[in-house]
CSV table of C-alpha atoms in Angstrom, one decimal:
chain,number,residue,atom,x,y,z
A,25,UNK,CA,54.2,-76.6,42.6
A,26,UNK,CA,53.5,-72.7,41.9
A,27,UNK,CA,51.8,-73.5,38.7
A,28,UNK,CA,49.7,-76.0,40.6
A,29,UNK,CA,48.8,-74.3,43.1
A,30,UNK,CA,48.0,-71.1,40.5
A,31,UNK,CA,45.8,-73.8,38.4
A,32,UNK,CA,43.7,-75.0,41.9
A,33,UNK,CA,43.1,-71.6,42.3
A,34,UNK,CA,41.3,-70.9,39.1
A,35,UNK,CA,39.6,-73.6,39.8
A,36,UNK,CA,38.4,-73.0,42.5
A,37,UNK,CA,37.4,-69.6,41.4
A,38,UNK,CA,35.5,-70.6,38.6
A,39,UNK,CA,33.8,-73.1,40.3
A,40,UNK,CA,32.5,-70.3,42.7
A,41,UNK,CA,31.4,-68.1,40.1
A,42,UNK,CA,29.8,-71.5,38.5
A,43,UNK,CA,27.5,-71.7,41.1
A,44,UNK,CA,27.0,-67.5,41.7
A,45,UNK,CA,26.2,-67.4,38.3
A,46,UNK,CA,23.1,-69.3,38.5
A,47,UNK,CA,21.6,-67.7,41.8
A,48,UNK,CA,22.5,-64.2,39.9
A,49,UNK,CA,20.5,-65.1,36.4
A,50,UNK,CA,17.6,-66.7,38.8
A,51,UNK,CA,17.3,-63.8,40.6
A,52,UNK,CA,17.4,-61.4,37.4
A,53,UNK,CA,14.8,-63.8,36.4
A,54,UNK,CA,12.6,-63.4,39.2
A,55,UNK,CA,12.9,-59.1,39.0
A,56,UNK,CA,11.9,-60.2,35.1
A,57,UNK,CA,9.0,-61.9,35.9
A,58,UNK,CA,7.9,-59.9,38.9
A,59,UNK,CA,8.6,-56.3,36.3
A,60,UNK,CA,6.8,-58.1,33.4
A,61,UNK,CA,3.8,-58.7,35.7
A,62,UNK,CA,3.4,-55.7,37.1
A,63,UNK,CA,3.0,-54.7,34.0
A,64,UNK,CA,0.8,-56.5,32.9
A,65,UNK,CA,-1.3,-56.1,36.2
A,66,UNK,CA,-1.0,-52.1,35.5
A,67,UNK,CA,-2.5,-52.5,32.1
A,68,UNK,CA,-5.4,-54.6,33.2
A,69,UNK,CA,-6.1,-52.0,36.1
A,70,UNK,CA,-6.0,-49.5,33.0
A,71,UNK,CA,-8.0,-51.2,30.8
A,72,UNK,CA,-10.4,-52.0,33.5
A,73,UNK,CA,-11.0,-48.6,34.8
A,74,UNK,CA,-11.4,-47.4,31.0
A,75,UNK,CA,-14.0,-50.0,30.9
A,76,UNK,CA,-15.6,-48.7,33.7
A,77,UNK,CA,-14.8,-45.4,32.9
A,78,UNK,CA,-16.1,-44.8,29.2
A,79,UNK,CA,-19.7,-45.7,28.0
A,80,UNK,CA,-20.8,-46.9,24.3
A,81,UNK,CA,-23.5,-44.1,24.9
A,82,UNK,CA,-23.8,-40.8,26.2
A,83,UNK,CA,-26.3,-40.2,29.2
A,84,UNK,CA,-26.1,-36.4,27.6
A,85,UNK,CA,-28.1,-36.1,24.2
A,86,UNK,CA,-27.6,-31.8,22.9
A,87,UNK,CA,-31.3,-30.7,23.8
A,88,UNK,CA,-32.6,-27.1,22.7
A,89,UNK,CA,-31.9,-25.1,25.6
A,90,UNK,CA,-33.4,-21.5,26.4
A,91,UNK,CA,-31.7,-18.3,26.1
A,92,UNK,CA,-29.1,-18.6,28.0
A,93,UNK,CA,-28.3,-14.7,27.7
A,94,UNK,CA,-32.2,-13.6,28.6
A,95,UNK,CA,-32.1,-16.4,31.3
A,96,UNK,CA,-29.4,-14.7,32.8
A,97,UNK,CA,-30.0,-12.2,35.5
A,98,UNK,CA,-26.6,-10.8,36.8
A,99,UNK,CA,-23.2,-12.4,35.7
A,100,UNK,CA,-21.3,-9.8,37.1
A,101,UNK,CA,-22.4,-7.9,40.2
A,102,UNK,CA,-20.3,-5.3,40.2
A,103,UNK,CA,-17.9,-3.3,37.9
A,104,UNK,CA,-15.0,-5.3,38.2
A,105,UNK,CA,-12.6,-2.6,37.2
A,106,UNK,CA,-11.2,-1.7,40.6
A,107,UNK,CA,-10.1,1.5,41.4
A,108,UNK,CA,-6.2,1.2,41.6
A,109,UNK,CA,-5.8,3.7,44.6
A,110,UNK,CA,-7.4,1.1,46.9
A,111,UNK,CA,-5.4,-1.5,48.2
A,112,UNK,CA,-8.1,-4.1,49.4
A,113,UNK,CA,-11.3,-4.8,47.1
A,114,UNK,CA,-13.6,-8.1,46.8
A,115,UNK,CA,-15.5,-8.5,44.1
A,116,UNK,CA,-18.1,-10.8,43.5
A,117,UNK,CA,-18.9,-12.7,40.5
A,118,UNK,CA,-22.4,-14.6,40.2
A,119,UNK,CA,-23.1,-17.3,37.9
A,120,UNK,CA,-26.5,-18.9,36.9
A,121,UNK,CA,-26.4,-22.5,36.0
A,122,UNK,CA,-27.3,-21.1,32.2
A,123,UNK,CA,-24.6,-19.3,32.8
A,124,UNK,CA,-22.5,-22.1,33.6
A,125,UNK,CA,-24.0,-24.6,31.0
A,126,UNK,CA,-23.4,-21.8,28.4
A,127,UNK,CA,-19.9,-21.0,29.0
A,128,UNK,CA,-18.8,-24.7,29.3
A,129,UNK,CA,-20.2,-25.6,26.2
A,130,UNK,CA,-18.3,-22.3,24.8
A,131,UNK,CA,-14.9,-24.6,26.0
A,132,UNK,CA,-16.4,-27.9,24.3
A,133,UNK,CA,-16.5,-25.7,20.9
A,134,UNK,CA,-13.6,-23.8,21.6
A,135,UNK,CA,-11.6,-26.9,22.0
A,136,UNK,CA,-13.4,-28.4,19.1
A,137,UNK,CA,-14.8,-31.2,21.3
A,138,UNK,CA,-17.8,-33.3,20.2
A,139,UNK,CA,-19.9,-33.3,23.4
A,140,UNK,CA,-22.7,-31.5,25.7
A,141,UNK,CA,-22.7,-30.2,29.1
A,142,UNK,CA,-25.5,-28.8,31.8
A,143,UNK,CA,-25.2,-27.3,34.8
A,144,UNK,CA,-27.9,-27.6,37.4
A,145,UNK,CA,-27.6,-25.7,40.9
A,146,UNK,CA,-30.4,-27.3,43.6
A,147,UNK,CA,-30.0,-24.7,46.5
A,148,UNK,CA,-26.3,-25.4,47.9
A,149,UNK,CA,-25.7,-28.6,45.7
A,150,UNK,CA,-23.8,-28.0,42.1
A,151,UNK,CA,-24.8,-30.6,40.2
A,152,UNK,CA,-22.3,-30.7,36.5
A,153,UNK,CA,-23.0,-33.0,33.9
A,154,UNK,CA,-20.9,-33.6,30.5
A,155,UNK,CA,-21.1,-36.4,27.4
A,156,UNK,CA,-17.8,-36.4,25.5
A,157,UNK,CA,-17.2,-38.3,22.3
A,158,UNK,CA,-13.9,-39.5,22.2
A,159,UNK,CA,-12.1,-38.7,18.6
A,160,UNK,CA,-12.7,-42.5,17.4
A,161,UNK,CA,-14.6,-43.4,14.2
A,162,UNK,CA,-14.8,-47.1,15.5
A,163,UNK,CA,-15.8,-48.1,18.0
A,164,UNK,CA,-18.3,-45.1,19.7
A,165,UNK,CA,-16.9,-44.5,23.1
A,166,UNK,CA,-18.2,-41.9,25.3
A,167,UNK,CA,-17.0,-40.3,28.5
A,168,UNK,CA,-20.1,-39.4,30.7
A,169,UNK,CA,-18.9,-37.0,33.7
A,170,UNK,CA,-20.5,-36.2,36.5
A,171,UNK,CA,-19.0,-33.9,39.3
A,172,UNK,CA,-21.1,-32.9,42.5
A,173,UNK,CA,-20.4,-30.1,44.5
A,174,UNK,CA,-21.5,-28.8,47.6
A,175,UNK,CA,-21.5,-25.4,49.4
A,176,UNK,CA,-19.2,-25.3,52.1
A,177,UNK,CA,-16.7,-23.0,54.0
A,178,UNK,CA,-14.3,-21.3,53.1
A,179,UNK,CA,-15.5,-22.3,49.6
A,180,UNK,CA,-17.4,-25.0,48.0
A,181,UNK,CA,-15.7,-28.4,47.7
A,182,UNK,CA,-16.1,-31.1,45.6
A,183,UNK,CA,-18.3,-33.7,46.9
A,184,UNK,CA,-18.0,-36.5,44.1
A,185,UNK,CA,-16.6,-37.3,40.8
A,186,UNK,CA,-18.3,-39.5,38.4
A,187,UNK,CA,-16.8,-41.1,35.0
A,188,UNK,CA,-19.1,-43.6,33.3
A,189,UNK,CA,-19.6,-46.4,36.2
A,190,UNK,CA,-16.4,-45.1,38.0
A,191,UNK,CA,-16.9,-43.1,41.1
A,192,UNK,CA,-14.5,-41.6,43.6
A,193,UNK,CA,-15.7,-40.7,46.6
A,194,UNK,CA,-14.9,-37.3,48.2
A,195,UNK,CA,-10.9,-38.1,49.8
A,196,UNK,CA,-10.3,-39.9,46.4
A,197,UNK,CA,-11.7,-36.5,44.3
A,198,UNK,CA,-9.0,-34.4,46.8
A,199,UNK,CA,-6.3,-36.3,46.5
A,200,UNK,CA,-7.0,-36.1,42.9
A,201,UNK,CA,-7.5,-32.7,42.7
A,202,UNK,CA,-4.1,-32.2,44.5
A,203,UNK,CA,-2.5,-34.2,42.1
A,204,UNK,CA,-3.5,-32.3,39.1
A,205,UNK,CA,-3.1,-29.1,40.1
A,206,UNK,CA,0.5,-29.5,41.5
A,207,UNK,CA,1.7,-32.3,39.9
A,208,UNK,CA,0.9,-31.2,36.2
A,209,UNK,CA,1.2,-28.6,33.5
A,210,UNK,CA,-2.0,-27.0,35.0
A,211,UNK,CA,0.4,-25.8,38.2
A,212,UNK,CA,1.5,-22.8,36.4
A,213,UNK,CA,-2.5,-22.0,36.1
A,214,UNK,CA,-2.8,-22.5,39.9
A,215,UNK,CA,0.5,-20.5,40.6
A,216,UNK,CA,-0.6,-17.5,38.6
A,217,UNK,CA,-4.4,-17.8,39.6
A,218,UNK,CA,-4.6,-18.6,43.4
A,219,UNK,CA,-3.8,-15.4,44.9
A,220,UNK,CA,-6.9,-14.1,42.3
A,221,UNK,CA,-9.4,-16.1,44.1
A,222,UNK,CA,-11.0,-15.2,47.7
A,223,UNK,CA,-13.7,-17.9,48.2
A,224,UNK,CA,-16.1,-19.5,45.9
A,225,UNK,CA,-19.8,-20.2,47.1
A,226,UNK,CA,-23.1,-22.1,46.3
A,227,UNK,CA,-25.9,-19.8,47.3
A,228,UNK,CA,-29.4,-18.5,46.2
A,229,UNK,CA,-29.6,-20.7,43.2
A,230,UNK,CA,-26.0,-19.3,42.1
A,231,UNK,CA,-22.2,-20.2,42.0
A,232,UNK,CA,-20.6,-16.8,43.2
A,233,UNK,CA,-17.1,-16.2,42.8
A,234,UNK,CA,-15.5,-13.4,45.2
A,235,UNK,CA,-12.1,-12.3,43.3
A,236,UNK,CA,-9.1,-10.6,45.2
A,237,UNK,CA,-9.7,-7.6,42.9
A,238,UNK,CA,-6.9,-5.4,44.7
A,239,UNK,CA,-3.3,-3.7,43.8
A,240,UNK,CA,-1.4,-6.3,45.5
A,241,UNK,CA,-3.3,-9.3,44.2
A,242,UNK,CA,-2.8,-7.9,40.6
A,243,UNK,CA,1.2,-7.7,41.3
A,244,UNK,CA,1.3,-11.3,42.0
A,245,UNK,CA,-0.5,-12.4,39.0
A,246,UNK,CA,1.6,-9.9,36.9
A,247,UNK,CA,4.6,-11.4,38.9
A,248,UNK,CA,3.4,-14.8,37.9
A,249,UNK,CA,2.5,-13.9,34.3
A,250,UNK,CA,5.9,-12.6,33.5
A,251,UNK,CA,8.0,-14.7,35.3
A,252,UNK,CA,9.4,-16.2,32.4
A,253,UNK,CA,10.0,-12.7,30.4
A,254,UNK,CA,13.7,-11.2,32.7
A,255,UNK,CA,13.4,-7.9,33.8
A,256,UNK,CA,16.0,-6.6,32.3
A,257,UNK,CA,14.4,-7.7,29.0
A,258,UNK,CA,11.0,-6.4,30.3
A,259,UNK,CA,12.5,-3.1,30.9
A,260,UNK,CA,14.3,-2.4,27.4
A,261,UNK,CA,10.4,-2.6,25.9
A,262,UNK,CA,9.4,-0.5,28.8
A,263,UNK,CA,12.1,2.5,28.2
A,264,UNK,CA,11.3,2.1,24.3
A,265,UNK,CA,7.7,2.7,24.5
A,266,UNK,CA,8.2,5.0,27.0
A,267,UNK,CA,10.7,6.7,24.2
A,268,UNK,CA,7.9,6.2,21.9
A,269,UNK,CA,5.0,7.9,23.9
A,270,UNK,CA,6.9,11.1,24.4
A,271,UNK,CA,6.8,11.9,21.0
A,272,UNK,CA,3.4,12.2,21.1
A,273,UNK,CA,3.4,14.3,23.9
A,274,UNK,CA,0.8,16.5,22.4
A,275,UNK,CA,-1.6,13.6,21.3
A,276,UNK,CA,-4.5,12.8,23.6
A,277,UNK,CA,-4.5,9.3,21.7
A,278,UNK,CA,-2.1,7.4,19.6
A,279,UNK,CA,-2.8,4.1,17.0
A,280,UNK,CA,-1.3,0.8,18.5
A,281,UNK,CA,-0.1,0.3,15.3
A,282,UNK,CA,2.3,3.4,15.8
A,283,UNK,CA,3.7,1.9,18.8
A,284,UNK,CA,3.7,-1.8,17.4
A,285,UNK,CA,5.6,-1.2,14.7
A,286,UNK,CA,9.1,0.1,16.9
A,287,UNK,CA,8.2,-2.3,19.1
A,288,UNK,CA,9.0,-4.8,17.1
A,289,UNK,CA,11.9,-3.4,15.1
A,290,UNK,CA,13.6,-4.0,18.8
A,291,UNK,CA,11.9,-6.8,18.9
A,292,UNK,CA,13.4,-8.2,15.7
A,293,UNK,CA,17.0,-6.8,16.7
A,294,UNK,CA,17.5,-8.3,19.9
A,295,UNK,CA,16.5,-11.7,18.2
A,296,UNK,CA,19.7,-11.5,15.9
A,297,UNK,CA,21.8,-10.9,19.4
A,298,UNK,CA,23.5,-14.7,20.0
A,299,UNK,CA,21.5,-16.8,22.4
A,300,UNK,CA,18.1,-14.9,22.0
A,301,UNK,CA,14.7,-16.4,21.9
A,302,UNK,CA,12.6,-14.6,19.6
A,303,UNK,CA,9.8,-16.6,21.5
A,304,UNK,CA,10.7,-14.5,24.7
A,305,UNK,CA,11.1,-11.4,23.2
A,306,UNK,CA,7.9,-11.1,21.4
A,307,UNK,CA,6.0,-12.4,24.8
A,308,UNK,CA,8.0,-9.3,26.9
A,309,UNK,CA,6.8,-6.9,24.1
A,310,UNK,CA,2.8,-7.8,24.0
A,311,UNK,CA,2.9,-8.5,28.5
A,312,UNK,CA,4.6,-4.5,28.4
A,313,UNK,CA,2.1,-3.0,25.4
A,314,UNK,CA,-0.9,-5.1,27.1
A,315,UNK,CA,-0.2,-3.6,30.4
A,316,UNK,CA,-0.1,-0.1,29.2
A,317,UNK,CA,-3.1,-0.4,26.9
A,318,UNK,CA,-5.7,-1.2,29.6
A,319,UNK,CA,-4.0,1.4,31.9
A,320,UNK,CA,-1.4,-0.7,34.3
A,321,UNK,CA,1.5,-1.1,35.0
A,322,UNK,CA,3.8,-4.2,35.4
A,323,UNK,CA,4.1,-5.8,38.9
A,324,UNK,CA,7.9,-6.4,38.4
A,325,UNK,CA,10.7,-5.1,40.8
A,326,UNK,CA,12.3,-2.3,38.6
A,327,UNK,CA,10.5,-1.0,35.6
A,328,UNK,CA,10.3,2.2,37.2
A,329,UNK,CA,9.3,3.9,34.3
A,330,UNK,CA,6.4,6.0,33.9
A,331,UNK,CA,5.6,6.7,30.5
A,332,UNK,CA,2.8,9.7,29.5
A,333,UNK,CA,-0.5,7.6,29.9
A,334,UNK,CA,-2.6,8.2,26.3
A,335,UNK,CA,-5.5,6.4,24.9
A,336,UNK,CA,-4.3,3.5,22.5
A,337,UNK,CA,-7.2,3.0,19.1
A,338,UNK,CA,-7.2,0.1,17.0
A,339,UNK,CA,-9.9,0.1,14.6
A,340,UNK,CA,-10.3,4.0,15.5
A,341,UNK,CA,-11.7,2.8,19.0
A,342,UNK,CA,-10.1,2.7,22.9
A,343,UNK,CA,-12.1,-0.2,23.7
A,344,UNK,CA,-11.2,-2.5,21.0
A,345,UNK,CA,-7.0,-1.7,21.5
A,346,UNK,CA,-7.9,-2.9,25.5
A,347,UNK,CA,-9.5,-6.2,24.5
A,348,UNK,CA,-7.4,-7.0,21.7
A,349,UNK,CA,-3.9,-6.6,24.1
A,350,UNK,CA,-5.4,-7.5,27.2
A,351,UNK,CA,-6.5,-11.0,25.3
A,352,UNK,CA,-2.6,-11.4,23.9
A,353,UNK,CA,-1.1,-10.8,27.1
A,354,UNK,CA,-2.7,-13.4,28.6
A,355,UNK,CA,-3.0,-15.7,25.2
A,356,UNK,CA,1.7,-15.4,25.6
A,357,UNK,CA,0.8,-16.6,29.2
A,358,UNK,CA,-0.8,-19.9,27.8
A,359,UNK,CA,-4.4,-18.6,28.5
A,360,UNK,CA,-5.9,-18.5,25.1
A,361,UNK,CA,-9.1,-20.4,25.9
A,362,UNK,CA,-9.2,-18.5,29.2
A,363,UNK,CA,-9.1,-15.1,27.8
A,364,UNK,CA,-11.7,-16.5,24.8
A,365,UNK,CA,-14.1,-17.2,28.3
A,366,UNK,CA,-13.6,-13.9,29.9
A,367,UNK,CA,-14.3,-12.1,26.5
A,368,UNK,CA,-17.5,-14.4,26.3
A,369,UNK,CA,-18.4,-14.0,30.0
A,370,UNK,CA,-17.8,-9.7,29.8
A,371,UNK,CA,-20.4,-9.9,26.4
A,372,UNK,CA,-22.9,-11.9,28.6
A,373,UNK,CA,-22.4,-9.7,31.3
A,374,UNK,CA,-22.9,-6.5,29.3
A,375,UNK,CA,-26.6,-7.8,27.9
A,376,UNK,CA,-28.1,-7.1,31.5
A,377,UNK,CA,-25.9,-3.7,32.2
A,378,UNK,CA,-23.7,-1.4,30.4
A,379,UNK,CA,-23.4,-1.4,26.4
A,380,UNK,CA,-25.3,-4.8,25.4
A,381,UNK,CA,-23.7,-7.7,24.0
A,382,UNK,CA,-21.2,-6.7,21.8
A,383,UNK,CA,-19.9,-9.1,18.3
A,384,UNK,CA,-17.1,-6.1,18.0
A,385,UNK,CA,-15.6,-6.6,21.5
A,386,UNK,CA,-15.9,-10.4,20.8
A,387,UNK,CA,-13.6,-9.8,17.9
A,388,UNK,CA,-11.2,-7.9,19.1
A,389,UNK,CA,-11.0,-10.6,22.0
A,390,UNK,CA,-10.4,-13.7,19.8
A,391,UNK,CA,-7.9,-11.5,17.5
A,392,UNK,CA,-6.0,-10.9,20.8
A,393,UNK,CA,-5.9,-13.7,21.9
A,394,UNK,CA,-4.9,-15.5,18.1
A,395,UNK,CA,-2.2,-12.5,17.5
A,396,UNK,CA,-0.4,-13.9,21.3
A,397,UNK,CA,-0.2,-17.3,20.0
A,398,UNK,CA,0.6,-16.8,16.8
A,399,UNK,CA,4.0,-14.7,17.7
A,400,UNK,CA,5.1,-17.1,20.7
A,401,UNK,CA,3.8,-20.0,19.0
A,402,UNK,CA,7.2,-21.1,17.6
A,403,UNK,CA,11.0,-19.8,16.6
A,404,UNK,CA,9.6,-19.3,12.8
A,405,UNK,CA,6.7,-17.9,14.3
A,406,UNK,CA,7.6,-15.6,16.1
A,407,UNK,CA,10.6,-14.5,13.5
A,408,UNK,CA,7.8,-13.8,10.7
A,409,UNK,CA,5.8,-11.6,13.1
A,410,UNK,CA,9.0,-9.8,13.9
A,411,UNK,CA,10.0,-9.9,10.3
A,412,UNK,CA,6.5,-8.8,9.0
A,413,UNK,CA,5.3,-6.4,11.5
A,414,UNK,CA,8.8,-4.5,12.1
A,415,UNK,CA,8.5,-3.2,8.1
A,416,UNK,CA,4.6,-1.7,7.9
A,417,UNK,CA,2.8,0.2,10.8
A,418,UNK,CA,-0.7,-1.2,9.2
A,419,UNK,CA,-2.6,-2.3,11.5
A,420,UNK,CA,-5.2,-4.8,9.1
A,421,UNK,CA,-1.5,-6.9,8.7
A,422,UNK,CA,-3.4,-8.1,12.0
A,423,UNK,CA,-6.7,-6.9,12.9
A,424,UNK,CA,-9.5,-6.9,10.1
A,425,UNK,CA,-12.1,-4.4,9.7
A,426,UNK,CA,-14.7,-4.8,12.3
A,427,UNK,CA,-17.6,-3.0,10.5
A,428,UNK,CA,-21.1,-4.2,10.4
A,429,UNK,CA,-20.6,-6.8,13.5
A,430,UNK,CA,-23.7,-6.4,15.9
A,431,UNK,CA,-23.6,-3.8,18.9
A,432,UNK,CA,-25.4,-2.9,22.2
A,433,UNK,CA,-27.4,-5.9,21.9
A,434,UNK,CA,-29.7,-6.0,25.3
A,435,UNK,CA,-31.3,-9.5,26.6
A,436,UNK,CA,-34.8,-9.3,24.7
A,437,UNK,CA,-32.5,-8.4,21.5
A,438,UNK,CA,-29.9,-11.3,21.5
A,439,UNK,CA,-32.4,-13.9,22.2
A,440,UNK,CA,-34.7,-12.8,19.8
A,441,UNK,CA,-31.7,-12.3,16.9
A,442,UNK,CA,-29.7,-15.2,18.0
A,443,UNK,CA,-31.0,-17.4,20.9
A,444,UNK,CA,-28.0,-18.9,22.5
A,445,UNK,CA,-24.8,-19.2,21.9
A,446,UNK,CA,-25.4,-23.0,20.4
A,447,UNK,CA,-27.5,-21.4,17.5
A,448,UNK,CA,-26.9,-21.5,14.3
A,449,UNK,CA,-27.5,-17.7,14.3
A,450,UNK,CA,-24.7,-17.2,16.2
A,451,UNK,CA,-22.6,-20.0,14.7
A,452,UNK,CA,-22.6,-18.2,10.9
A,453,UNK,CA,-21.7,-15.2,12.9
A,454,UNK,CA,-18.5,-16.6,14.6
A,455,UNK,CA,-17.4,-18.2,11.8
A,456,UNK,CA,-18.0,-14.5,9.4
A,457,UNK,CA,-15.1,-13.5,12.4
A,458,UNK,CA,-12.5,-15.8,12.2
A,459,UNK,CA,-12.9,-15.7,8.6
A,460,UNK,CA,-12.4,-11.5,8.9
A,461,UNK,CA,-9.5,-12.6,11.3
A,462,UNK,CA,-7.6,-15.4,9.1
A,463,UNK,CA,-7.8,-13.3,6.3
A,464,UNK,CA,-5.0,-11.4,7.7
A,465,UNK,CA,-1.7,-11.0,6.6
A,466,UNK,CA,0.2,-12.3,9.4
A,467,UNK,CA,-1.5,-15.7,9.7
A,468,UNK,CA,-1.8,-16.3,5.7
């Protein structure tokens, strides 16, 4: 009877689990189905609003456009070096829609993108148009972009956001923004950036920029630039070229190459230590140099130090050692393209007041900013830099001679040597730099 009863109930078991069985596989089924069209819904939706979003031509042909340097009447209204005993300081940056048009299709070159852009500013309206060729040889596919911004307080706010036949309305365009500048790789950007910017405006014909150009501000980009290089790792290049300075106590200025060159002997001897990034140490080494070059000092709890302030020269000159680090320091930060604009937008600046546009101070600038990435750009990267520029204090292993670039170039001069920044004037000189540059040691 015990075996009976044991065989009824396995029967009875399995005929349970005969008829679970199929609800289970219908159900997983259904989820299948319902997964599979989802799917297939999301890339319809995708390939719709591509189709809506990309044109077969662009609504932006490249036109001749005037001098976008003699156009210009003030890019900078005031001398943006603030004086570091004050604590509060606005300054106010004001930008021309030539101004505009001519530093966004800088970033179209820079980033080796096939397209056009114009600004146009219509009393409080900012009105910014781009064509962009997408990098296929078949078929032609354009993205036309349209973005419409209007005055407002605190500052201006986007109004509308155009691609190809798509538009999104103004909630859409904040909700978007939101989204890319906190849920992206651009949040680092907006972490070390926001506390820079006061309020932007659209007035007189103009996009002005008011910058929090104060001691505290400064500390919290510093803060936000080095957050990724330890203190304690910040501080060993500190005390070293701190070390280094005192030994030329008697000099009112030393070569950077003098200072490099130690520098990365420590560089290259905390790599060998177990667990050591190379990557982080050469990016501690350039934020600590950069800082001392153009005359501060790093907004990090700790580094105490004060080493014996002295003028830094590369090429024999103050100001090209200050563009060169200040465009690495912020090229190991991941703000290559944004220290290749602020070198661009100082040069523009400079036509109407100061020194005139200057091709040397444009070089120094792109070297910066291509030494940074080279040494953080990898492990082997970074190891060659340390390996190469621990054993020779020359400083041509990475900055070429400058001699012979154009100088003090005023308005009437530029426009009548070069025209814009789109000519091919100016092209064949750009490209006689990063040919000077590339020719270097380091990056061969």
């Amino acid at each position: 009877m015990a075996k009976w009863h044991s065989a009824i109930t396995v029967q009875i078991r399995h005929t349970k689990l005969m008829q679970i069985e199929p609800r289970i596989l219908g159900a997983t089924a259904v989820l299948g189905r319902a997964a599979l069209l989802g799917l297939i819904w999301m890339l319809l939706l995708m390939t719709v609003l591509a189709c809506l979003a990309l044109d077969l031509h662009p609504n932006l042909n490249p036109r001749q456009q005037p001098s976008y340097l003699s156009a210009t009447r003030s890019l900078i209204d005031r001398n943006m070096r603030a004086n570091p005993l004050r604590t509060a300081e606005v300054r106010s940056i004001a930008l021309t829609e030539d101004d505009l048009t001519a530093v966004a299709n800088f970033v179209l070159l820079r980033k080796r993108l096939d397209g056009h852009a114009v600004a146009d500013i219509h009393g409080k309206r900012l009105d910014f148009r781009s064509s962009i060729k997408l990098p296929l040889d078949w078929p032609a596919l354009y993205l036309n972009l349209k973005i419409v911004t209007d005055d407002a307080e605190p500052s201006a706010r986007v109004r509308q956001l155009k691609a190809g036949s798509l538009t999104l309305p103004q909630p859409l365009v904040s909700v978007l923004q939101f989204a890319v500048l906190n849920w992206t790789p651009l949040r680092r950007y907006t972490r070390i950036f926001a506390p820079l910017i006061h309020e932007v405006r659209i007035t007189d014909e103009r996009l002005r920029i008011a910058i929090n150009w104060n001691r505290d501000t400064l500390t919290q980009m510093q803060e936000g630039v080095s957050d990724e290089a330890s203190k304690a790792r910040l501080l060993a290049y500190q005390k070293r070229l701190t070390d280094l300075l005192f030994q030329y106590q008697s000099k009112r200025y030393v070569s950077l190459s003098l200072l490099m060159q130690p520098l990365f002997v420590l560089a290259r001897d905390r790599s060998l230590q177990a667990d050591t990034d190379p990557v982080i140490e050469n990016r501690a080494l350039i934020l600590v140099l950069g800082a001392y070059a153009n005359g501060r000092k790093l907004a990090t709890e700790g580094l105490t130090l004060s080493p014996p302030q002295k003028s830094l020269l590369l090429n024999r000159r103050i100001d090209t050692a200050q563009h060169f680090m200040a465009s690495a320091a912020l090229a190991v930060s991941g703000h290559r393209t944004f220290a290749d604009i602020i070198g661009l937008a100082k040069e523009i600046n400079d036509t109407h007041s100061g020194s005139g546009f200057s091709f040397t101070d444009l070089a120094a600038d792109r070297a910066g900013a291509l030494f940074g990435k080279f040494v953080t750009k990898s492990r082997d990267h970074a190891l060659r830099a340390q390996a190469l520029l621990s054993q020779s204090g020359d400083e041509t292993l990475y900055m070429p001679n400058l001699r012979g670039l154009p100088e003090n170039l005023g308005p009437t001069d530029f426009a009548n040597r070069f025209r814009n920044i789109d000519s091919p004037e100016f092209e064949t000189l750009k490209r006689n730099i990063e040919e000077r540059i590339q020719s270097c040691a380091l990056y061969r």
